[in-house]
PDB file of C-alpha atoms in Angstrom:
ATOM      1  CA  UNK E 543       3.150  26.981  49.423  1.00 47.00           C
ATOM      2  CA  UNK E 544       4.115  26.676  45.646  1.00 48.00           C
ATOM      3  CA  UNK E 545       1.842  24.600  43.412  1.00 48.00           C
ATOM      4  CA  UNK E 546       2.804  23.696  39.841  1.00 47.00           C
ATOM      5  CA  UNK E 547       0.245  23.424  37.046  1.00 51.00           C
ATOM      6  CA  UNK E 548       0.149  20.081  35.305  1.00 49.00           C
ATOM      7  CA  UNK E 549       2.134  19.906  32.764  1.00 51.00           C
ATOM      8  CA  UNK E 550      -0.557  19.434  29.469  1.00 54.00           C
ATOM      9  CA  UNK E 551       0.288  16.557  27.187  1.00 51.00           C
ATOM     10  CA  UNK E 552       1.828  17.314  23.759  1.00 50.00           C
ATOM     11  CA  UNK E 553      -0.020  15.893  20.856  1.00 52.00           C
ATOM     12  CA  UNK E 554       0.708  12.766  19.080  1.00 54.00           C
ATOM     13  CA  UNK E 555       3.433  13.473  16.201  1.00 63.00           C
ATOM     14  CA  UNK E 556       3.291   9.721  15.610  1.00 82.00           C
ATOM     15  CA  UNK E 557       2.727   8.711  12.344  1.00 91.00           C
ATOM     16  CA  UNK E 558       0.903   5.107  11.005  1.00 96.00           C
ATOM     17  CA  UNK E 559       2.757   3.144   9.061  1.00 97.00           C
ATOM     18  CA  UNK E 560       1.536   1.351   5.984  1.00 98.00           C
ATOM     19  CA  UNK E 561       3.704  -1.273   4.533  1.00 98.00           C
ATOM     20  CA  UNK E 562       2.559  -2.806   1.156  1.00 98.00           C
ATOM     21  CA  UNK E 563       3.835  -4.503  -1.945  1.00 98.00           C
ATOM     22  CA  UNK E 564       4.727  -4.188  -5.524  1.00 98.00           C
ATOM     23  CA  UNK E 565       4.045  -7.922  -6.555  1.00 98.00           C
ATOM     24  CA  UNK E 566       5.413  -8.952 -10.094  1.00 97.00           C
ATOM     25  CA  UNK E 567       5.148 -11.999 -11.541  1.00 96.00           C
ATOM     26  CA  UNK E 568       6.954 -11.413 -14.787  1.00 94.00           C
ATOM     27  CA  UNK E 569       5.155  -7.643 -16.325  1.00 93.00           C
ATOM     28  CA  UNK E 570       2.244  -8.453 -14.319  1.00 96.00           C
ATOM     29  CA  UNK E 571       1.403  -6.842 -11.181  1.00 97.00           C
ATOM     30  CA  UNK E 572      -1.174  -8.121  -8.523  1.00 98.00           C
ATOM     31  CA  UNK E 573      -3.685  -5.343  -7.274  1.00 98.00           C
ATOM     32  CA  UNK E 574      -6.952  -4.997  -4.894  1.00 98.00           C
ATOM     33  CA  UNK E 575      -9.435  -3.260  -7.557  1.00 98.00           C
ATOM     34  CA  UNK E 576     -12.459  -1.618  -5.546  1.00 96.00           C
ATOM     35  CA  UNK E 577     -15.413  -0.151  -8.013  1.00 93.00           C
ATOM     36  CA  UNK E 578     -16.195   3.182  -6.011  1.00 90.00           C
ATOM     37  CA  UNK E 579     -19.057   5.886  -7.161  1.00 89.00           C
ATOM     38  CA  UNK E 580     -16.182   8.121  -8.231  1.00 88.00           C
ATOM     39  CA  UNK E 581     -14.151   5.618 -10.389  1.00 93.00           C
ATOM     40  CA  UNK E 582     -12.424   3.040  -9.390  1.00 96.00           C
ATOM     41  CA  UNK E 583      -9.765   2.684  -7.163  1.00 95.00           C
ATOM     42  CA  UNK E 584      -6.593   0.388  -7.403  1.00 98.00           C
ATOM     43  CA  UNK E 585      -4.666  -0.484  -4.330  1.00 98.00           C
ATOM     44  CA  UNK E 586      -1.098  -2.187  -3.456  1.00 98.00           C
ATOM     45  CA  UNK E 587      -1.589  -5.270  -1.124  1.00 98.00           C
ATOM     46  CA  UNK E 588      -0.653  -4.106   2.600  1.00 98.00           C
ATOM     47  CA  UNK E 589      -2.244  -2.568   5.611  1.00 97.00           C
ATOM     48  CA  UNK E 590      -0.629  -0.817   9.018  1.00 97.00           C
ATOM     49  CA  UNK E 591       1.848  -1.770  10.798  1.00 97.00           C
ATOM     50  CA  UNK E 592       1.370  -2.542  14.560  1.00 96.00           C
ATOM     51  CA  UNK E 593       3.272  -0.923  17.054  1.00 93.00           C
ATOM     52  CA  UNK E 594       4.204  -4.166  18.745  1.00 93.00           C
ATOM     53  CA  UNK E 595       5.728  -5.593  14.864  1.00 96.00           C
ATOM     54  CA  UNK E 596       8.451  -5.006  12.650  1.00 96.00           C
ATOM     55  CA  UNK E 597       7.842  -4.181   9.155  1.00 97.00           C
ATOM     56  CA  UNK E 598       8.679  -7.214   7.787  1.00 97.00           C
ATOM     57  CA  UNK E 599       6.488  -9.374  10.124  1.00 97.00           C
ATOM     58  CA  UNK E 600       3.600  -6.820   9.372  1.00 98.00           C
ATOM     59  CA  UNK E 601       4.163  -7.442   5.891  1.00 98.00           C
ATOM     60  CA  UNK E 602       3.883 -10.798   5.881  1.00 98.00           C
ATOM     61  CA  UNK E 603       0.863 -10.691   7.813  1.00 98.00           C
ATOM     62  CA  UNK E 604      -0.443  -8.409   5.806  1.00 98.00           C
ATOM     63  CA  UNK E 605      -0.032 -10.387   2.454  1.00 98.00           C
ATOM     64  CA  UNK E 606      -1.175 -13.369   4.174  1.00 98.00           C
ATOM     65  CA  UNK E 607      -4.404 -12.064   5.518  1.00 97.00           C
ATOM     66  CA  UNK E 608      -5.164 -10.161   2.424  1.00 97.00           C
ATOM     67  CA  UNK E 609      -4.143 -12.956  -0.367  1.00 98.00           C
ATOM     68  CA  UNK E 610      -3.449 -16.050   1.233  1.00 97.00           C
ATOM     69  CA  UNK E 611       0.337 -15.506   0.354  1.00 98.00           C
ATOM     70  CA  UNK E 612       3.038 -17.357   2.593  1.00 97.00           C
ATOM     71  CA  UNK E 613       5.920 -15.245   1.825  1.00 97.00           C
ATOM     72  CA  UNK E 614       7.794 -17.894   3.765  1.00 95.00           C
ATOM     73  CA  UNK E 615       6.991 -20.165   1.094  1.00 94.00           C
ATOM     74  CA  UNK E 616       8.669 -18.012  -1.291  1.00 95.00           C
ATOM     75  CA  UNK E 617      11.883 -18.093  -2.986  1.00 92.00           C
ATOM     76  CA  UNK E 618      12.769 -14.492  -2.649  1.00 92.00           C
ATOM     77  CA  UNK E 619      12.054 -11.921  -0.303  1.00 95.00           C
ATOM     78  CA  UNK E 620      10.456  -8.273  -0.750  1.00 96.00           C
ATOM     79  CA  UNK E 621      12.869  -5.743  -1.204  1.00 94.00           C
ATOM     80  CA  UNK E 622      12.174  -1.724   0.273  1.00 94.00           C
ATOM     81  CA  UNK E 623      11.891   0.520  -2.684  1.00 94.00           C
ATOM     82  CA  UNK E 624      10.206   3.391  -2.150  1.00 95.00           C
ATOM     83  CA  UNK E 625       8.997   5.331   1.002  1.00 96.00           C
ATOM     84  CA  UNK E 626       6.348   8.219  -0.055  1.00 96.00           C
ATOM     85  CA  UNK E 627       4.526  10.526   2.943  1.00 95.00           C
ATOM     86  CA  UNK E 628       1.245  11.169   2.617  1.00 95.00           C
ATOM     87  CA  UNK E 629      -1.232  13.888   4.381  1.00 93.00           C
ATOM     88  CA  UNK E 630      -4.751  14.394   2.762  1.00 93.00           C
ATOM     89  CA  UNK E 631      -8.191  15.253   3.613  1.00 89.00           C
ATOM     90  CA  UNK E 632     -10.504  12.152   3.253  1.00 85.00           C
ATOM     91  CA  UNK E 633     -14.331  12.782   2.142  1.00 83.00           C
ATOM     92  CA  UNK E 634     -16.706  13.384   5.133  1.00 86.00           C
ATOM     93  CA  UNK E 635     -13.718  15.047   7.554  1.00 88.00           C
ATOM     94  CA  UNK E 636     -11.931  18.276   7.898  1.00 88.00           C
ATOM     95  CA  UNK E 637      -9.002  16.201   9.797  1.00 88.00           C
ATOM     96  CA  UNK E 638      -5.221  15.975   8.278  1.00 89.00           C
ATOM     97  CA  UNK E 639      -5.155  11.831   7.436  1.00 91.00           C
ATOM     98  CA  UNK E 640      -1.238  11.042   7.750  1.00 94.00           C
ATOM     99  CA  UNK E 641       0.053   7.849   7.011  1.00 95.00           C
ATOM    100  CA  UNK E 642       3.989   6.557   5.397  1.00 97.00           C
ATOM    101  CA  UNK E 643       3.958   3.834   3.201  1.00 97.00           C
ATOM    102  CA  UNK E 644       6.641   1.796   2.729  1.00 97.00           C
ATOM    103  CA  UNK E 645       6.447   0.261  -0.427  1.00 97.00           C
ATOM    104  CA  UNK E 646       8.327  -3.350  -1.496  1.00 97.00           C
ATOM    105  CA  UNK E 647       8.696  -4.889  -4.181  1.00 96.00           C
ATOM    106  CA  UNK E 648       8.471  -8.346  -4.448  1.00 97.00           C
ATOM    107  CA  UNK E 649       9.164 -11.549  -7.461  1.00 96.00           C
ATOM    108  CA  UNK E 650       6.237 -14.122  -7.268  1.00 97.00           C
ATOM    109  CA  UNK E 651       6.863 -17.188  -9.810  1.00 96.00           C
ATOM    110  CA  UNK E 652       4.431 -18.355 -12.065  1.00 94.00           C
ATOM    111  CA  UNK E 653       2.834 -20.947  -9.941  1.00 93.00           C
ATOM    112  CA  UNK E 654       2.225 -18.619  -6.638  1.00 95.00           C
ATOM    113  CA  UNK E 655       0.104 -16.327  -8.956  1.00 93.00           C
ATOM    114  CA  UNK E 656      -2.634 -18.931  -9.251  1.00 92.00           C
ATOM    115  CA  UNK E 657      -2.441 -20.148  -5.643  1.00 95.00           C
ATOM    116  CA  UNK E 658      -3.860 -16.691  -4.446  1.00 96.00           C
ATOM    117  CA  UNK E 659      -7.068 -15.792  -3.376  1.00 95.00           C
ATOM    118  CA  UNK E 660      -8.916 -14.153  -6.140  1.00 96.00           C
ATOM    119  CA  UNK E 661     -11.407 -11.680  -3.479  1.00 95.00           C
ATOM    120  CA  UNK E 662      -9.455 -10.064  -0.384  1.00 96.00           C
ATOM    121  CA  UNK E 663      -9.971 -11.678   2.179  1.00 94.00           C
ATOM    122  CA  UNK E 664      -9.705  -9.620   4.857  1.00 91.00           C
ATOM    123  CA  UNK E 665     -12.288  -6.860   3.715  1.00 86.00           C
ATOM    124  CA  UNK E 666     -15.988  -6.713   3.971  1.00 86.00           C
ATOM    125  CA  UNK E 667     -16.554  -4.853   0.479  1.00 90.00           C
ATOM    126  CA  UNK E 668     -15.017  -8.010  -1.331  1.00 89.00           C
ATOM    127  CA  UNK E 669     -12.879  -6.101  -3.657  1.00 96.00           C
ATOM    128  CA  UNK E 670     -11.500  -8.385  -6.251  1.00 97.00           C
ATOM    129  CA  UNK E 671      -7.553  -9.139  -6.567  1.00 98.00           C
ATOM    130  CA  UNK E 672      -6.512  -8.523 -10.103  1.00 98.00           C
ATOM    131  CA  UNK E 673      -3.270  -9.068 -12.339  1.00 98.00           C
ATOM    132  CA  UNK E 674      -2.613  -5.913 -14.950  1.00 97.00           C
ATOM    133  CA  UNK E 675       0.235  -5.156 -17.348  1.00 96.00           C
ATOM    134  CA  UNK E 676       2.611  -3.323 -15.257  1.00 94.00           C
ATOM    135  CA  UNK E 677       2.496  -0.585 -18.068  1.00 93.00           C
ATOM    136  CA  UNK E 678      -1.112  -0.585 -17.775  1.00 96.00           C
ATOM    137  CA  UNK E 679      -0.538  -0.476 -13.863  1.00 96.00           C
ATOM    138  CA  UNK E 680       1.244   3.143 -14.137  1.00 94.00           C
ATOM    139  CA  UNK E 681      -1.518   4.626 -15.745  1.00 95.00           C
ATOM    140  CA  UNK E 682      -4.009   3.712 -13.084  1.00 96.00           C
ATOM    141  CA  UNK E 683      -5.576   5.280  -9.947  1.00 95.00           C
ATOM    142  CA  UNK E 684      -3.345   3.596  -7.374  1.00 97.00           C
ATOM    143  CA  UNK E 685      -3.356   3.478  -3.277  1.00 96.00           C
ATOM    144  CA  UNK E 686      -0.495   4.593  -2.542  1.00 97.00           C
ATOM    145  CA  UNK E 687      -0.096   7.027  -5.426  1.00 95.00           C
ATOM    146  CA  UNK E 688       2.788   4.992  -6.971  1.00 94.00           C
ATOM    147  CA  UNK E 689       1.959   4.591 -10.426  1.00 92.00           C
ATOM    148  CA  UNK E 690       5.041   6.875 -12.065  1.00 88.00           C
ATOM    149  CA  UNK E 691       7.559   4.654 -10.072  1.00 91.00           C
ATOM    150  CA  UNK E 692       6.499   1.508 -11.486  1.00 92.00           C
ATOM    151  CA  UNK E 693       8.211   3.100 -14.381  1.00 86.00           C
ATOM    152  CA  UNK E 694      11.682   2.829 -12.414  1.00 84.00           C
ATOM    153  CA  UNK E 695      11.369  -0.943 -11.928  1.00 86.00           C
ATOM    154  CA  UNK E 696      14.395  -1.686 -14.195  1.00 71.00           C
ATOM    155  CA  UNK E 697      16.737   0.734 -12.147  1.00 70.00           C
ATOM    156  CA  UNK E 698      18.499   0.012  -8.978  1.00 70.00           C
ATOM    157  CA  UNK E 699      16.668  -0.581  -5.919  1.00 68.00           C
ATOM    158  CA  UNK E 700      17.762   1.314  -3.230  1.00 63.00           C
ATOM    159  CA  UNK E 701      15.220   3.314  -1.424  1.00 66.00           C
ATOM    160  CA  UNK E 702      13.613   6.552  -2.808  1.00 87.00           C
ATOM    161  CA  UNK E 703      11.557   8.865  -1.429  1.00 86.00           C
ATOM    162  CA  UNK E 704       8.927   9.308  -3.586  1.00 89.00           C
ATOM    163  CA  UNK E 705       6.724  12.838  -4.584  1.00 88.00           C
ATOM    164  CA  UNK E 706       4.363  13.053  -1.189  1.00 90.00           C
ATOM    165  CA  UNK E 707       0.515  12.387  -1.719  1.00 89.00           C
ATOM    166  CA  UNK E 708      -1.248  15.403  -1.067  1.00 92.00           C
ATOM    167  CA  UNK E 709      -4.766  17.433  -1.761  1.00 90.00           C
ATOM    168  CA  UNK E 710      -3.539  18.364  -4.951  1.00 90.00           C
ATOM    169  CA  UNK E 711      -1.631  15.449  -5.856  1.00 89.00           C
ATOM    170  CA  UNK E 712      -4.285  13.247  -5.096  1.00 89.00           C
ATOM    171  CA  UNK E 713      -8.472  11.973  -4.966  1.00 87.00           C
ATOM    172  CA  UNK E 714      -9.580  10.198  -3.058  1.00 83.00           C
ATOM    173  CA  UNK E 715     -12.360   7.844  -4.086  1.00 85.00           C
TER     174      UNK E 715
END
């Protein structure tokens, strides 16, 4: 009699997918701002997307639990810009954190800026939403770390894979 060893599961290589959003309304550029003890912290609207939900559903959802927004209600819809990898270590844990972020950008006009909630609404810290000059943007500490693409904004806008965010590339705070 032969017996066979159970085969042993291979790890996970999936990897969580964050979709977010560049949104403009004319140079301005709507961000979460969170004050943290290290400085603060600027992030693009957006969270994960579900495994049961394409991107653009989760990115609706997102927008819509996070600002209010209705991108159904809109006249335009986001475009995929820029897809950057990242792998860090986050405070308090030795473990890799891996996540892709698929970043859109996305035309708001005038009116829809002041129809958004002005605290996200779907965290428990209450970190404000805030407009900046998108030059002002780039110069910022921003979640994901897309800050020198901004810059490209004027270009065309297919895809690009932007510089991964790494330990050295990147602090979190």
């Amino acid at each position: 009699m032969t017996t066979t060893r159970p085969t042993e599961a291979a790890p996970s290589t999936a990897i969580a997918v964050r979709t977010c959003a560049v949104i403009l309304e004319g140079r301005q550029v709507c961000l979460i701002h969170r004050e943290r003890p290290d400085g603060d912290q600027y992030s693009l609207p957006g969270g994960l997307v579900h495994a049961d939900e394409e991107v653009p559903a989760a990115l609706a959802r997102e927008l819509k639990e996070e600002l209010d927004l209705d991108l159904a209600a809109l006249p335009g819809r986001p475009e995929l810009r820029w897809v950057q990898d990242q792998i860090t270590t986050r405070p308090g844990s030795d473990a890799p954190f891996r996540r892709l972020h698929l970043i859109h950008v996305l035309h708001v006009p005038p009116h829809t800026r002041h129809t958004l909630a002005a605290i996200e609404q779907d965290a428990e810290d209450h970190a404000r939403i805030v407009w900046k000059d998108l030059e002002q943007a780039e110069r910022l500490h921003l979640y994901p770390a897309a800050g020198e693409a901004l810059r490209a904004l004027a270009g065309p806008a297919s895809p690009v894979l932007l510089p991964p965010i790494t330990d050295r590339t990147y602090t979190w705070r």
